[in-house]
PDB file of C-alpha atoms in Angstrom:
ATOM      1  CA  GLY A  18      90.386  90.825  47.928  1.00  0.00           C
ATOM      2  CA  LYS A  19      90.078  87.186  47.423  1.00  0.00           C
ATOM      3  CA  VAL A  20      93.317  86.187  46.419  1.00  0.00           C
ATOM      4  CA  GLY A  21      94.720  87.314  49.186  1.00  0.00           C
ATOM      5  CA  SER A  22      92.727  85.810  51.668  1.00  0.00           C
ATOM      6  CA  VAL A  23      93.656  82.892  49.975  1.00  0.00           C
ATOM      7  CA  GLN A  24      96.872  83.249  50.210  1.00  0.00           C
ATOM      8  CA  ARG A  25      96.877  84.586  53.675  1.00  0.00           C
ATOM      9  CA  THR A  26      94.766  80.751  54.646  1.00  0.00           C
ATOM     10  CA  SER A  27      97.260  78.680  52.817  1.00  0.00           C
ATOM     11  CA  LEU A  28     100.186  80.264  54.512  1.00  0.00           C
ATOM     12  CA  ARG A  29      98.495  80.243  57.711  1.00  0.00           C
ATOM     13  CA  ARG A  30      98.019  76.158  57.468  1.00  0.00           C
ATOM     14  CA  ASP A  31     101.406  75.630  56.443  1.00  0.00           C
ATOM     15  CA  VAL A  32     102.824  77.411  59.531  1.00  0.00           C
ATOM     16  CA  ALA A  33     100.345  74.932  61.547  1.00  0.00           C
ATOM     17  CA  SER A  34     101.483  72.057  60.174  1.00  0.00           C
ATOM     18  CA  PHE A  35     105.367  73.321  61.776  1.00  0.00           C
ATOM     19  CA  THR A  36     106.650  71.715  64.851  1.00  0.00           C
ATOM     20  CA  ALA A  37     109.544  71.125  66.842  1.00  0.00           C
ATOM     21  CA  LEU A  38     111.282  67.735  67.374  1.00  0.00           C
ATOM     22  CA  ARG A  39     113.416  67.192  70.319  1.00  0.00           C
ATOM     23  CA  TYR A  40     113.996  63.372  69.224  1.00  0.00           C
ATOM     24  CA  VAL A  41     113.271  61.212  66.424  1.00  0.00           C
ATOM     25  CA  LYS A  42     112.945  58.025  66.207  1.00  0.00           C
ATOM     26  CA  ASN A  43     113.601  54.954  63.920  1.00  0.00           C
ATOM     27  CA  LYS A  44     110.393  53.117  63.835  1.00  0.00           C
ATOM     28  CA  LEU A  45     111.694  49.945  63.083  1.00  0.00           C
ATOM     29  CA  HIS A  46     114.021  49.451  65.766  1.00  0.00           C
ATOM     30  CA  ASN A  47     112.516  52.109  68.331  1.00  0.00           C
ATOM     31  CA  THR A  48     116.484  53.943  68.139  1.00  0.00           C
ATOM     32  CA  ILE A  49     116.049  57.826  69.143  1.00  0.00           C
ATOM     33  CA  PHE A  50     117.875  60.262  67.978  1.00  0.00           C
ATOM     34  CA  ARG A  51     118.890  63.680  69.279  1.00  0.00           C
ATOM     35  CA  ILE A  52     117.787  67.019  67.503  1.00  0.00           C
ATOM     36  CA  ASP A  53     120.286  69.624  68.771  1.00  0.00           C
ATOM     37  CA  GLN A  54     119.600  72.417  66.660  1.00  0.00           C
ATOM     38  CA  SER A  55     116.308  74.732  66.764  1.00  0.00           C
ATOM     39  CA  PHE A  56     114.316  75.590  63.577  1.00  0.00           C
ATOM     40  CA  THR A  57     111.637  77.881  62.537  1.00  0.00           C
ATOM     41  CA  PRO A  58     109.243  77.325  59.174  1.00  0.00           C
ATOM     42  CA  GLN A  59     112.323  79.923  57.965  1.00  0.00           C
ATOM     43  CA  THR A  60     115.384  77.785  58.341  1.00  0.00           C
ATOM     44  CA  LYS A  61     116.968  77.636  55.431  1.00  0.00           C
ATOM     45  CA  ASN A  62     120.043  75.193  53.699  1.00  0.00           C
ATOM     46  CA  CYS A  63     118.598  72.219  55.618  1.00  0.00           C
ATOM     47  CA  ILE A  64     117.628  68.705  56.289  1.00  0.00           C
ATOM     48  CA  TYR A  65     113.643  68.183  57.512  1.00  0.00           C
ATOM     49  CA  ILE A  66     111.582  65.277  58.190  1.00  0.00           C
ATOM     50  CA  ILE A  67     107.420  65.229  57.543  1.00  0.00           C
ATOM     51  CA  PHE A  68     105.832  63.080  59.278  1.00  0.00           C
ATOM     52  CA  CYS A  69     102.263  61.858  59.509  1.00  0.00           C
ATOM     53  CA  PHE A  70     100.414  62.875  62.720  1.00  0.00           C
ATOM     54  CA  ARG A  71      97.820  59.549  61.665  1.00  0.00           C
ATOM     55  CA  CYS A  72      99.985  57.140  61.569  1.00  0.00           C
ATOM     56  CA  GLY A  73     103.844  57.765  62.176  1.00  0.00           C
ATOM     57  CA  LYS A  74     105.135  57.636  58.599  1.00  0.00           C
ATOM     58  CA  GLN A  75     107.725  59.170  58.301  1.00  0.00           C
ATOM     59  CA  TYR A  76     109.469  61.255  54.671  1.00  0.00           C
ATOM     60  CA  VAL A  77     113.371  62.803  55.141  1.00  0.00           C
ATOM     61  CA  GLY A  78     113.981  65.608  52.909  1.00  0.00           C
ATOM     62  CA  GLU A  79     116.458  68.601  52.242  1.00  0.00           C
ATOM     63  CA  THR A  80     116.112  72.120  50.604  1.00  0.00           C
ATOM     64  CA  LYS A  81     118.638  75.117  50.181  1.00  0.00           C
ATOM     65  CA  ASN A  82     115.307  77.090  50.453  1.00  0.00           C
ATOM     66  CA  THR A  83     113.219  78.033  53.487  1.00  0.00           C
ATOM     67  CA  ILE A  84     111.393  74.614  55.165  1.00  0.00           C
ATOM     68  CA  ARG A  85     107.877  76.418  54.737  1.00  0.00           C
ATOM     69  CA  MET A  86     108.588  77.181  50.713  1.00  0.00           C
ATOM     70  CA  ARG A  87     109.947  73.774  50.249  1.00  0.00           C
ATOM     71  CA  VAL A  88     106.803  72.606  52.659  1.00  0.00           C
ATOM     72  CA  TRP A  89     104.441  74.373  50.554  1.00  0.00           C
ATOM     73  CA  GLN A  90     105.684  72.791  47.097  1.00  0.00           C
ATOM     74  CA  HIS A  91     104.497  68.999  48.765  1.00  0.00           C
ATOM     75  CA  THR A  92     101.192  70.573  49.804  1.00  0.00           C
ATOM     76  CA  TYR A  93     100.788  71.749  46.390  1.00  0.00           C
ATOM     77  CA  ASN A  94     101.674  68.725  44.704  1.00  0.00           C
ATOM     78  CA  ILE A  95      99.232  66.899  47.658  1.00  0.00           C
ATOM     79  CA  ARG A  96      96.510  68.811  46.809  1.00  0.00           C
ATOM     80  CA  ASN A  97      96.430  69.018  43.324  1.00  0.00           C
ATOM     81  CA  GLY A  98      97.446  65.524  42.954  1.00  0.00           C
ATOM     82  CA  LYS A  99     100.935  66.096  41.369  1.00  0.00           C
ATOM     83  CA  GLU A 100     104.176  63.504  41.424  1.00  0.00           C
ATOM     84  CA  LEU A 101     101.281  60.615  42.395  1.00  0.00           C
ATOM     85  CA  HIS A 102     104.182  58.080  41.864  1.00  0.00           C
ATOM     86  CA  THR A 103     105.611  59.618  45.254  1.00  0.00           C
ATOM     87  CA  PRO A 104     104.995  57.496  47.777  1.00  0.00           C
ATOM     88  CA  LEU A 105     104.571  60.946  50.149  1.00  0.00           C
ATOM     89  CA  VAL A 106     101.829  62.681  47.287  1.00  0.00           C
ATOM     90  CA  ASN A 107      99.913  59.273  47.717  1.00  0.00           C
ATOM     91  CA  HIS A 108     100.269  58.603  51.589  1.00  0.00           C
ATOM     92  CA  PHE A 109      98.627  62.175  52.239  1.00  0.00           C
ATOM     93  CA  MET A 110      96.031  62.063  49.722  1.00  0.00           C
ATOM     94  CA  LEU A 111      95.153  59.217  51.521  1.00  0.00           C
ATOM     95  CA  HIS A 112      95.534  60.059  55.208  1.00  0.00           C
ATOM     96  CA  GLY A 113      95.016  64.035  54.661  1.00  0.00           C
ATOM     97  CA  LEU A 114      96.697  67.193  54.542  1.00  0.00           C
ATOM     98  CA  PRO A 115      95.819  67.877  57.923  1.00  0.00           C
ATOM     99  CA  ALA A 116      97.754  64.775  59.335  1.00  0.00           C
ATOM    100  CA  LEU A 117     101.137  66.271  57.416  1.00  0.00           C
ATOM    101  CA  ARG A 118     103.427  67.784  60.237  1.00  0.00           C
ATOM    102  CA  VAL A 119     107.207  68.760  59.683  1.00  0.00           C
ATOM    103  CA  ALA A 120     110.301  69.693  61.267  1.00  0.00           C
ATOM    104  CA  GLY A 121     113.941  70.516  61.197  1.00  0.00           C
ATOM    105  CA  LEU A 122     116.543  67.693  61.431  1.00  0.00           C
ATOM    106  CA  GLN A 123     120.012  69.503  60.842  1.00  0.00           C
ATOM    107  CA  SER A 124     120.970  72.501  59.257  1.00  0.00           C
ATOM    108  CA  TYR A 125     124.441  74.618  58.645  1.00  0.00           C
ATOM    109  CA  SER A 126     124.233  77.954  56.730  1.00  0.00           C
ATOM    110  CA  TRP A 127     127.797  76.415  54.997  1.00  0.00           C
ATOM    111  CA  TRP A 128     126.948  73.249  53.411  1.00  0.00           C
ATOM    112  CA  SER A 129     127.153  72.489  49.852  1.00  0.00           C
ATOM    113  CA  ASP A 130     124.148  71.097  47.743  1.00  0.00           C
ATOM    114  CA  THR A 131     126.295  68.013  48.012  1.00  0.00           C
ATOM    115  CA  GLN A 132     126.935  68.198  51.681  1.00  0.00           C
ATOM    116  CA  ARG A 133     123.137  68.599  52.316  1.00  0.00           C
ATOM    117  CA  LYS A 134     122.283  65.672  49.897  1.00  0.00           C
ATOM    118  CA  SER A 135     124.525  63.074  51.888  1.00  0.00           C
ATOM    119  CA  ASN A 136     123.338  64.292  54.675  1.00  0.00           C
ATOM    120  CA  GLU A 137     119.694  63.800  53.733  1.00  0.00           C
ATOM    121  CA  ARG A 138     120.865  60.184  52.721  1.00  0.00           C
ATOM    122  CA  ARG A 139     122.447  59.992  56.303  1.00  0.00           C
ATOM    123  CA  TRP A 140     119.031  60.649  57.750  1.00  0.00           C
ATOM    124  CA  ILE A 141     117.165  58.470  55.350  1.00  0.00           C
ATOM    125  CA  TYR A 142     119.280  55.579  57.041  1.00  0.00           C
ATOM    126  CA  ARG A 143     119.060  56.406  60.172  1.00  0.00           C
ATOM    127  CA  LEU A 144     115.486  56.360  60.227  1.00  0.00           C
ATOM    128  CA  GLN A 145     114.715  54.192  57.791  1.00  0.00           C
ATOM    129  CA  THR A 146     112.317  56.148  55.648  1.00  0.00           C
ATOM    130  CA  ILE A 147     112.682  54.244  52.753  1.00  0.00           C
ATOM    131  CA  ALA A 148     109.078  52.963  51.629  1.00  0.00           C
ATOM    132  CA  PRO A 149     107.461  50.686  52.504  1.00  0.00           C
ATOM    133  CA  ASN A 150     108.611  51.359  55.852  1.00  0.00           C
ATOM    134  CA  GLY A 151     108.526  54.989  55.346  1.00  0.00           C
ATOM    135  CA  LEU A 152     107.684  57.454  52.475  1.00  0.00           C
ATOM    136  CA  ASN A 153     110.730  57.963  50.971  1.00  0.00           C
ATOM    137  CA  ILE A 154     111.965  56.571  47.706  1.00  0.00           C
ATOM    138  CA  LYS A 155     115.469  54.806  47.057  1.00  0.00           C
ATOM    139  CA  TYR A 156     117.334  56.721  44.766  1.00  0.00           C
TER     140      TYR A 156
END
């Protein structure tokens, strides 16, 4: 049926945006950080990076859920113009959803919510992804 085919294509599109990175770069100072772990769209309890394939702008996020599910939430917001106050949604409404790429940065199954969030902050400062340099919001 129609619903099934719509769901299949949107899931395929989400997986197509997933990429594996060995390194990630602080665009401001050209400093490079190694990514030692392997990730799949199913990786849970992790820090991830979303970047724009067109211009290289970066966003660091964290999720207890799978990367795939979290990215689906972001893409839903972009497609539907939700969370318009965020640099992330605004950016991909401008540069287009096909430019969105996502990769894992760090993951430990044993992380508590607090540990995960503090590691997210560490990556945000490491890569300096706070707007306007990147797509994160200061919090």
